[in-house]
Amino acid sequence: MLEQILADMYIEPELLAELNEEQKQILFFKMREEQVRRWKEKEALLEKEQSLEKKSKKANEKSVKWLLGSDSDVWVWVMGEHLQDKTYDQICDDIMAERARQQAQREAEEIRKRNEEELVKRFSNALSLEPQIDSSLDSWKKKAIEEEQARLTEAAEQKRTELELKMKEEEERRRHEEELKRLEEERTQQIYMDLKEVQQTVQKREDKEWQESLRKSKAADVRRRSIAKQARDDHKRHSLKAVEHGRVAAMSKAFGGGKPLPPKPKPRNNIQRGHVTGSKSGLQRTLSTSTREVIIRWFKEEQIPLRAGYEKHTERLAPWFHGIISREEAEDLLSSKGQGSFLIRVSEKIMGYVLSYRCQDSFKHFLIDASEDSYCFLGVEQLVHSTLSDLVEYHKVEPITMMGREQLLEPCGQTGNCLDYFDLFQ
């Protein structure tokens, strides 16, 4: 059944409804696996076709070739692995230092512009005031001495005064520039330390989050290893039990022989059970509009000869066996029972069975594959049983799933006088 689903990449809604969550996850995983396999086949075929096309192209056509390393693989350079490469901390420090230097330069440029404006304004005012003083002085001297030497002396004095002002201005600029460089260096160091402090704060927070994430990841790894180990142990134990089960069956057949199959049973009477033999076409989903009639016919023609639903080594139907009932009806029957109660019902939608199980606060339903003259739960690496009774007896000891630890403890039988499997045997 699983092979057919994977071949069609489609599952009927009726069949999907009969699967529990774990069986659905297994099925979806297998379908995804099949999708990936088909995609890889398609990609390999496409790559082969492309390589053939490339060979057929002209030799002078432009192309790109990857540089290969000593291992004949594409040459790759990983930053930080070369001897001359800087470490991550050094790169971060360089970036922060450059940012601090640029910001300090911007601040220093603004201060420099303001100082230049103040110097120009101050010395221009001094030059404008000097001629006024000289002019008043010249007026006074003209009244006292009207000689040409006085004008020359005045001009020389004014020139000397301008030269002194220019020298003072240059000295003032030089002094301001030195002070500005000193402030720029101090500011650069201050900004760098601030950025470093911010980085350390963020790194501490990130390290704390990373440590917490690492702790959770390690805990999850421990859980996964534990689950994997338990799964390996369970699989090994199942395999040993299967081998033992096969040896016991072979010895019983060799020394005890098998009973002939009794005639077709009648409802409401004791029904004999014989050895499991015969063959059938396998579990199928009916597409007929009269689904119930088709499933009843399938049960009578293929399952009754296999003595499906009978207790082992007895002549009566097992108390856990039920006819074609719905999921809701099964849950109603199990609702008054305790945890571990179960029943096996004939599916109302497919040609197969469903094991309904009572959990502590909910219900679970497991689809049973009845193909190939055997019975097993739908899934991967499930143990195959020759009869439904063998499946029940096995899972009275071994859990159905590793996670759920479902063990079959108490069968849920019929209620009232009406038997829900009556129409299967009439």
Coordinates of N, CA and C in Angstrom, one line a residue, residues 104-125 168-184:
A104 N 35.6 62.2 14.8 CA 36.4 63.3 15.4 C 36.9 64.3 14.4
Q105 N 37.2 63.9 13.1 CA 37.6 64.8 12.1 C 36.4 65.8 11.7
R106 N 35.2 65.2 11.7 CA 34.1 66.1 11.4 C 33.8 67.1 12.5
E107 N 34.0 66.7 13.7 CA 33.8 67.6 14.8 C 34.9 68.7 14.8
A108 N 36.1 68.3 14.5 CA 37.3 69.2 14.5 C 37.1 70.2 13.3
E109 N 36.6 69.8 12.2 CA 36.4 70.7 11.1 C 35.3 71.7 11.4
E110 N 34.3 71.4 12.2 CA 33.4 72.4 12.6 C 34.0 73.4 13.5
I111 N 34.8 72.9 14.5 CA 35.5 73.8 15.4 C 36.4 74.7 14.6
R112 N 37.2 74.2 13.7 CA 38.1 74.9 12.9 C 37.4 76.1 12.1
K113 N 36.2 75.8 11.6 CA 35.5 76.8 10.8 C 35.1 78.0 11.8
R114 N 34.6 77.6 13.0 CA 34.2 78.6 13.9 C 35.4 79.5 14.4
N115 N 36.6 78.8 14.6 CA 37.8 79.6 15.0 C 38.2 80.5 13.9
E116 N 38.2 80.0 12.7 CA 38.6 80.9 11.5 C 37.7 82.1 11.4
E117 N 36.4 81.9 11.6 CA 35.5 83.1 11.5 C 35.8 84.1 12.6
E118 N 36.1 83.6 13.8 CA 36.4 84.5 14.9 C 37.7 85.2 14.7
L119 N 38.7 84.6 14.2 CA 40.0 85.2 13.9 C 39.9 86.3 12.9
V120 N 39.2 86.0 11.8 CA 39.0 86.9 10.7 C 38.3 88.2 11.2
K121 N 37.2 87.9 12.0 CA 36.4 89.0 12.5 C 37.3 89.9 13.4
R122 N 38.0 89.3 14.3 CA 38.8 90.0 15.3 C 39.9 90.9 14.7
F123 N 40.7 90.2 13.8 CA 41.8 91.0 13.2 C 41.4 92.0 12.2
S124 N 40.3 91.7 11.5 CA 39.8 92.7 10.5 C 39.3 93.9 11.3
N125 N 38.7 93.8 12.4 CA 38.3 94.9 13.2 C 39.5 95.7 13.7
K168 N 50.6 88.0 14.6 CA 49.8 87.6 15.7 C 48.7 86.6 15.2
E169 N 48.1 87.0 14.0 CA 47.1 86.1 13.5 C 47.6 84.7 13.1
E170 N 48.8 84.7 12.5 CA 49.4 83.4 12.1 C 49.7 82.6 13.4
E171 N 50.2 83.3 14.4 CA 50.5 82.6 15.7 C 49.3 82.1 16.3
E172 N 48.2 82.9 16.2 CA 46.9 82.5 16.8 C 46.4 81.2 16.1
R173 N 46.5 81.2 14.8 CA 46.0 80.1 14.0 C 46.8 78.8 14.3
R174 N 48.2 79.0 14.4 CA 49.0 77.8 14.7 C 48.7 77.3 16.1
R175 N 48.5 78.2 17.0 CA 48.2 77.7 18.4 C 46.8 77.0 18.4
H176 N 45.8 77.6 17.7 CA 44.5 76.9 17.6 C 44.6 75.6 16.9
E177 N 45.4 75.5 15.9 CA 45.5 74.2 15.1 C 46.1 73.1 16.0
E178 N 47.2 73.5 16.8 CA 47.7 72.5 17.7 C 46.7 72.1 18.7
E179 N 46.0 73.0 19.3 CA 45.0 72.7 20.2 C 43.9 71.8 19.6
L180 N 43.6 72.1 18.4 CA 42.5 71.3 17.7 C 43.0 69.9 17.4
K181 N 44.3 69.8 17.1 CA 44.8 68.4 16.8 C 44.8 67.6 18.1
R182 N 45.2 68.2 19.2 CA 45.2 67.6 20.5 C 43.7 67.1 20.9
L183 N 42.8 68.0 20.7 CA 41.4 67.7 21.0 C 40.8 66.6 20.1
E184 N 41.3 66.6 18.8 CA 40.9 65.6 17.9 C 41.3 64.2 18.3

